[in-house]
Amino acid sequence: MPGSSLWLVPPPSHPLHARIAELIERTLPSAFPDLTGPAFAPHMTLTSGIDPAVYGDNPQAWLDAVPWPRAADVDVRLEKVATQDTFFRRCFLKVAFEKGVRDVAALARAVGVNGEGYQIGPVTEKWLEEWREAFGPHVSLIYGENPINDQKLGEISKAVEEAGVSLSSSSSEGANDTSSKQGGWKGGVVWLVPTDRPISEWKPIATRTLD
């Protein structure tokens, strides 16, 4: 994947951080060895394709200078398990495209790729609509080469819910209840990751916890 990426990682203390990591690293590879590829940290990608020249030789200072939204305003709500015929989106948790998630992704794109500074300009607004239409916010579960049919997708969905991840599209609970019932999380930690390296080397070079 060219350039670097900005991720939003669940708060380390939130139950979903450990539950999604367990699914990625052990549960799904054990149950579906023919489908799963390399492991990676649990995250929602905010944007990719960031030229390293943007943050230069002090990535932490660059990341800290961005006026990120407050943690209370970023509500990541998991909707359903989905698949696309793309290695990096072979299987993922679809995230609701709501204001807080939209805002943090838009800011990441504007400052990291589109050169619009801390303002959300027309280039980023156009990108948001294209991104939403193509695949939108999501938390990956599987990177892999092999297609996932409906039967396997149903089995993966069952494994996800058995792991304690609540999906709003299959729950009778209201959207406002999902975070407390592990159907999502508020806030998180923004990671700056050089994703032009091998996946095994995808580690943050700067992090910023949303306050």
mmCIF file of C-alpha atoms in Angstrom:
data_model
loop_
_atom_site.group_PDB
_atom_site.id
_atom_site.type_symbol
_atom_site.label_atom_id
_atom_site.label_comp_id
_atom_site.label_asym_id
_atom_site.label_seq_id
_atom_site.Cartn_x
_atom_site.Cartn_y
_atom_site.Cartn_z
ATOM 1 C CA MET A 1 0.000 0.000 0.000
ATOM 2 C CA PRO A 2 1.677 3.274 -1.088
ATOM 3 C CA GLY A 3 2.589 5.964 1.416
ATOM 4 C CA SER A 4 1.476 6.079 5.032
ATOM 5 C CA SER A 5 -1.942 5.783 6.641
ATOM 6 C CA LEU A 6 -3.846 7.246 9.550
ATOM 7 C CA TRP A 7 -5.760 4.726 11.626
ATOM 8 C CA LEU A 8 -8.193 5.072 14.491
ATOM 9 C CA VAL A 9 -7.483 2.257 16.958
ATOM 10 C CA PRO A 10 -9.961 1.316 19.721
ATOM 11 C CA PRO A 11 -8.895 2.599 23.143
ATOM 12 C CA PRO A 12 -6.482 -0.009 24.595
ATOM 13 C CA SER A 13 -8.671 -0.358 27.698
ATOM 14 C CA HIS A 14 -11.888 -0.937 25.743
ATOM 15 C CA PRO A 15 -13.027 -4.602 25.592
ATOM 16 C CA LEU A 16 -13.328 -4.431 21.799
ATOM 17 C CA HIS A 17 -9.610 -3.812 21.388
ATOM 18 C CA ALA A 18 -8.763 -7.240 22.796
ATOM 19 C CA ARG A 19 -11.785 -8.973 21.252
ATOM 20 C CA ILE A 20 -11.104 -7.774 17.710
ATOM 21 C CA ALA A 21 -7.377 -8.505 18.086
ATOM 22 C CA GLU A 22 -8.219 -12.048 19.187
ATOM 23 C CA LEU A 23 -10.490 -12.521 16.163
ATOM 24 C CA ILE A 24 -7.813 -11.255 13.754
ATOM 25 C CA GLU A 25 -4.858 -13.089 15.283
ATOM 26 C CA ARG A 26 -6.314 -16.401 16.468
ATOM 27 C CA THR A 27 -10.051 -17.111 16.177
ATOM 28 C CA LEU A 28 -10.564 -16.510 12.458
ATOM 29 C CA PRO A 29 -7.214 -17.973 11.299
ATOM 30 C CA SER A 30 -7.969 -21.115 13.321
ATOM 31 C CA ALA A 31 -11.516 -21.507 11.973
ATOM 32 C CA PHE A 32 -10.872 -20.311 8.406
ATOM 33 C CA PRO A 33 -7.214 -21.039 7.564
ATOM 34 C CA ASP A 34 -7.931 -21.024 3.821
ATOM 35 C CA LEU A 35 -9.292 -17.470 3.974
ATOM 36 C CA THR A 36 -7.040 -15.618 6.369
ATOM 37 C CA GLY A 37 -3.771 -13.930 5.535
ATOM 38 C CA PRO A 38 -1.414 -11.878 7.701
ATOM 39 C CA ALA A 39 -2.446 -10.480 11.075
ATOM 40 C CA PHE A 40 -2.564 -6.756 11.872
ATOM 41 C CA ALA A 41 -3.625 -4.453 14.687
ATOM 42 C CA PRO A 42 -7.361 -3.722 15.087
ATOM 43 C CA HIS A 43 -8.133 -0.379 13.468
ATOM 44 C CA MET A 44 -10.436 1.745 11.339
ATOM 45 C CA THR A 45 -8.489 3.323 8.470
ATOM 46 C CA LEU A 46 -9.089 7.078 8.289
ATOM 47 C CA THR A 47 -7.067 7.612 5.123
ATOM 48 C CA SER A 48 -4.150 6.123 3.225
ATOM 49 C CA GLY A 49 -1.743 7.413 0.607
ATOM 50 C CA ILE A 50 -0.001 10.014 2.792
ATOM 51 C CA ASP A 51 3.332 11.137 1.337
ATOM 52 C CA PRO A 52 6.017 10.947 4.087
ATOM 53 C CA ALA A 53 7.110 14.445 3.055
ATOM 54 C CA VAL A 54 3.859 15.719 4.605
ATOM 55 C CA TYR A 55 4.989 14.896 8.139
ATOM 56 C CA GLY A 56 8.754 15.062 7.507
ATOM 57 C CA ASP A 57 11.252 14.088 10.168
ATOM 58 C CA ASN A 58 8.964 14.832 13.135
ATOM 59 C CA PRO A 59 5.803 12.771 12.640
ATOM 60 C CA GLN A 60 4.754 13.113 16.284
ATOM 61 C CA ALA A 61 4.769 16.908 16.153
ATOM 62 C CA TRP A 62 2.791 16.821 12.912
ATOM 63 C CA LEU A 63 0.184 14.464 14.359
ATOM 64 C CA ASP A 64 -0.101 16.439 17.608
ATOM 65 C CA ALA A 65 -0.714 19.688 15.719
ATOM 66 C CA VAL A 66 -3.881 18.387 14.047
ATOM 67 C CA PRO A 67 -7.040 19.610 15.858
ATOM 68 C CA TRP A 68 -8.628 16.184 16.218
ATOM 69 C CA PRO A 69 -12.271 15.924 17.378
ATOM 70 C CA ARG A 70 -13.006 15.212 21.022
ATOM 71 C CA ALA A 71 -13.252 11.556 21.969
ATOM 72 C CA ALA A 72 -16.866 12.009 23.078
ATOM 73 C CA ASP A 73 -17.776 13.197 19.558
ATOM 74 C CA VAL A 74 -16.342 10.186 17.716
ATOM 75 C CA ASP A 75 -18.751 7.263 18.134
ATOM 76 C CA VAL A 76 -17.640 4.217 16.142
ATOM 77 C CA ARG A 77 -20.683 1.966 15.715
ATOM 78 C CA LEU A 78 -20.269 -1.483 14.164
ATOM 79 C CA GLU A 79 -23.083 -2.482 11.799
ATOM 80 C CA LYS A 80 -22.356 -5.821 10.124
ATOM 81 C CA VAL A 81 -19.733 -8.189 8.730
ATOM 82 C CA ALA A 82 -19.122 -7.619 5.014
ATOM 83 C CA THR A 83 -16.751 -8.724 2.258
ATOM 84 C CA GLN A 84 -15.315 -7.259 -0.936
ATOM 85 C CA ASP A 85 -13.180 -8.811 -3.631
ATOM 86 C CA THR A 86 -10.073 -6.915 -2.533
ATOM 87 C CA PHE A 87 -7.135 -8.222 -0.482
ATOM 88 C CA PHE A 88 -7.284 -5.454 2.141
ATOM 89 C CA ARG A 89 -11.090 -5.610 2.397
ATOM 90 C CA ARG A 90 -11.593 -9.351 2.160
ATOM 91 C CA CYS A 91 -13.656 -9.305 5.341
ATOM 92 C CA PHE A 92 -14.456 -6.364 7.586
ATOM 93 C CA LEU A 93 -16.845 -4.843 10.092
ATOM 94 C CA LYS A 94 -18.813 -2.084 8.397
ATOM 95 C CA VAL A 95 -18.926 1.107 10.496
ATOM 96 C CA ALA A 96 -21.890 3.495 10.498
ATOM 97 C CA PHE A 97 -21.165 6.640 8.471
ATOM 98 C CA GLU A 98 -22.153 9.095 11.175
ATOM 99 C CA LYS A 99 -21.017 12.631 11.966
ATOM 100 C CA GLY A 100 -18.130 11.894 14.343
ATOM 101 C CA VAL A 101 -16.644 9.176 12.142
ATOM 102 C CA ARG A 102 -17.176 11.325 9.063
ATOM 103 C CA ASP A 103 -15.464 14.305 10.715
ATOM 104 C CA VAL A 104 -12.355 12.468 11.874
ATOM 105 C CA ALA A 105 -11.911 10.758 8.491
ATOM 106 C CA ALA A 106 -12.443 14.035 6.623
ATOM 107 C CA LEU A 107 -9.844 15.827 8.736
ATOM 108 C CA ALA A 108 -7.334 13.018 8.236
ATOM 109 C CA ARG A 109 -7.824 13.157 4.468
ATOM 110 C CA ALA A 110 -7.728 16.952 4.279
ATOM 111 C CA VAL A 111 -4.503 17.316 6.242
ATOM 112 C CA GLY A 112 -2.783 14.110 5.128
ATOM 113 C CA VAL A 113 -3.533 13.863 1.426
ATOM 114 C CA ASN A 114 -5.551 16.736 -0.015
ATOM 115 C CA GLY A 115 -3.461 19.650 1.228
ATOM 116 C CA GLU A 116 -6.496 21.515 2.545
ATOM 117 C CA GLY A 117 -4.984 22.061 5.980
ATOM 118 C CA TYR A 118 -7.385 21.796 8.884
ATOM 119 C CA GLN A 119 -10.376 22.864 6.797
ATOM 120 C CA ILE A 120 -12.709 20.432 5.045
ATOM 121 C CA GLY A 121 -12.758 21.802 1.523
ATOM 122 C CA PRO A 122 -14.490 20.704 -1.705
ATOM 123 C CA VAL A 123 -11.806 18.157 -2.615
ATOM 124 C CA THR A 124 -12.287 16.330 0.678
ATOM 125 C CA GLU A 125 -16.078 16.586 0.522
ATOM 126 C CA LYS A 126 -15.974 14.936 -2.914
ATOM 127 C CA TRP A 127 -13.641 12.226 -1.565
ATOM 128 C CA LEU A 128 -15.975 11.532 1.368
ATOM 129 C CA GLU A 129 -18.875 10.757 -0.938
ATOM 130 C CA GLU A 130 -16.738 8.555 -3.191
ATOM 131 C CA TRP A 131 -15.274 6.755 -0.155
ATOM 132 C CA ARG A 132 -18.697 6.181 1.352
ATOM 133 C CA GLU A 133 -20.043 4.803 -1.917
ATOM 134 C CA ALA A 134 -17.058 2.514 -2.521
ATOM 135 C CA PHE A 135 -16.672 0.976 0.963
ATOM 136 C CA GLY A 136 -16.661 3.671 3.645
ATOM 137 C CA PRO A 137 -15.491 3.382 7.247
ATOM 138 C CA HIS A 138 -14.700 -0.170 8.341
ATOM 139 C CA VAL A 139 -12.647 -2.295 10.703
ATOM 140 C CA SER A 140 -10.841 -5.058 8.813
ATOM 141 C CA LEU A 141 -10.965 -8.640 10.081
ATOM 142 C CA ILE A 142 -9.278 -10.565 7.265
ATOM 143 C CA TYR A 143 -6.707 -9.668 4.629
ATOM 144 C CA GLY A 144 -6.693 -12.459 2.080
ATOM 145 C CA GLU A 145 -6.668 -13.612 -1.521
ATOM 146 C CA ASN A 146 -9.617 -16.024 -1.552
ATOM 147 C CA PRO A 147 -13.263 -14.988 -2.084
ATOM 148 C CA ILE A 148 -15.705 -15.399 0.801
ATOM 149 C CA ASN A 149 -19.118 -16.790 -0.133
ATOM 150 C CA ASP A 150 -22.378 -16.132 1.707
ATOM 151 C CA GLN A 151 -22.136 -19.306 3.770
ATOM 152 C CA LYS A 152 -18.636 -18.476 5.007
ATOM 153 C CA LEU A 153 -19.645 -14.866 5.634
ATOM 154 C CA GLY A 154 -22.483 -16.095 7.839
ATOM 155 C CA GLU A 155 -20.100 -18.362 9.749
ATOM 156 C CA ILE A 156 -17.673 -15.482 10.267
ATOM 157 C CA SER A 157 -20.519 -13.251 11.474
ATOM 158 C CA LYS A 158 -21.476 -15.910 14.015
ATOM 159 C CA ALA A 159 -17.871 -16.167 15.225
ATOM 160 C CA VAL A 160 -17.704 -12.385 15.586
ATOM 161 C CA GLU A 161 -20.831 -12.233 17.733
ATOM 162 C CA GLU A 162 -19.734 -15.237 19.786
ATOM 163 C CA ALA A 163 -16.544 -13.291 20.525
ATOM 164 C CA GLY A 164 -18.643 -10.602 22.190
ATOM 165 C CA VAL A 165 -18.828 -8.088 19.344
ATOM 166 C CA SER A 166 -22.374 -6.754 19.018
ATOM 167 C CA LEU A 167 -23.515 -5.812 15.507
ATOM 168 C CA SER A 168 -26.249 -3.186 15.331
ATOM 169 C CA SER A 169 -27.831 -4.582 12.165
ATOM 170 C CA SER A 170 -28.650 -7.837 13.984
ATOM 171 C CA SER A 171 -29.484 -6.337 17.372
ATOM 172 C CA SER A 172 -32.720 -4.968 18.729
ATOM 173 C CA GLU A 173 -30.810 -2.455 20.842
ATOM 174 C CA GLY A 174 -30.806 1.186 19.821
ATOM 175 C CA ALA A 175 -27.757 2.846 18.322
ATOM 176 C CA ASN A 176 -27.144 4.803 21.519
ATOM 177 C CA ASP A 177 -26.618 1.579 23.449
ATOM 178 C CA THR A 178 -24.081 -0.122 21.200
ATOM 179 C CA SER A 179 -20.878 1.279 22.703
ATOM 180 C CA SER A 180 -21.774 0.125 26.202
ATOM 181 C CA LYS A 181 -22.687 -3.317 24.836
ATOM 182 C CA GLN A 182 -19.461 -3.667 22.842
ATOM 183 C CA GLY A 183 -21.082 -2.769 19.545
ATOM 184 C CA GLY A 184 -18.610 0.060 19.121
ATOM 185 C CA TRP A 185 -16.422 2.508 20.977
ATOM 186 C CA LYS A 186 -15.969 6.233 21.548
ATOM 187 C CA GLY A 187 -12.753 8.067 20.753
ATOM 188 C CA GLY A 188 -9.632 5.987 20.390
ATOM 189 C CA VAL A 189 -6.010 6.481 19.400
ATOM 190 C CA VAL A 190 -4.911 7.879 16.026
ATOM 191 C CA TRP A 191 -1.919 5.982 14.647
ATOM 192 C CA LEU A 192 0.349 7.185 11.842
ATOM 193 C CA VAL A 193 1.579 4.019 10.127
ATOM 194 C CA PRO A 194 4.009 3.646 7.175
ATOM 195 C CA THR A 195 1.893 1.186 5.186
ATOM 196 C CA ASP A 196 4.337 1.128 2.285
ATOM 197 C CA ARG A 197 6.268 -1.480 4.312
ATOM 198 C CA PRO A 198 5.468 -5.216 4.588
ATOM 199 C CA ILE A 199 2.367 -5.853 6.714
ATOM 200 C CA SER A 200 4.480 -7.491 9.418
ATOM 201 C CA GLU A 201 6.182 -4.093 9.860
ATOM 202 C CA TRP A 202 3.005 -2.022 10.144
ATOM 203 C CA LYS A 203 3.770 -0.224 13.394
ATOM 204 C CA PRO A 204 2.945 3.359 14.392
ATOM 205 C CA ILE A 205 5.629 6.000 14.137
ATOM 206 C CA ALA A 206 3.404 8.474 16.015
ATOM 207 C CA THR A 207 0.224 8.168 18.071
ATOM 208 C CA ARG A 208 -2.339 10.631 19.411
ATOM 209 C CA THR A 209 -5.069 9.723 21.910
ATOM 210 C CA LEU A 210 -8.324 11.593 21.353
ATOM 211 C CA ASP A 211 -9.106 13.593 24.501
#
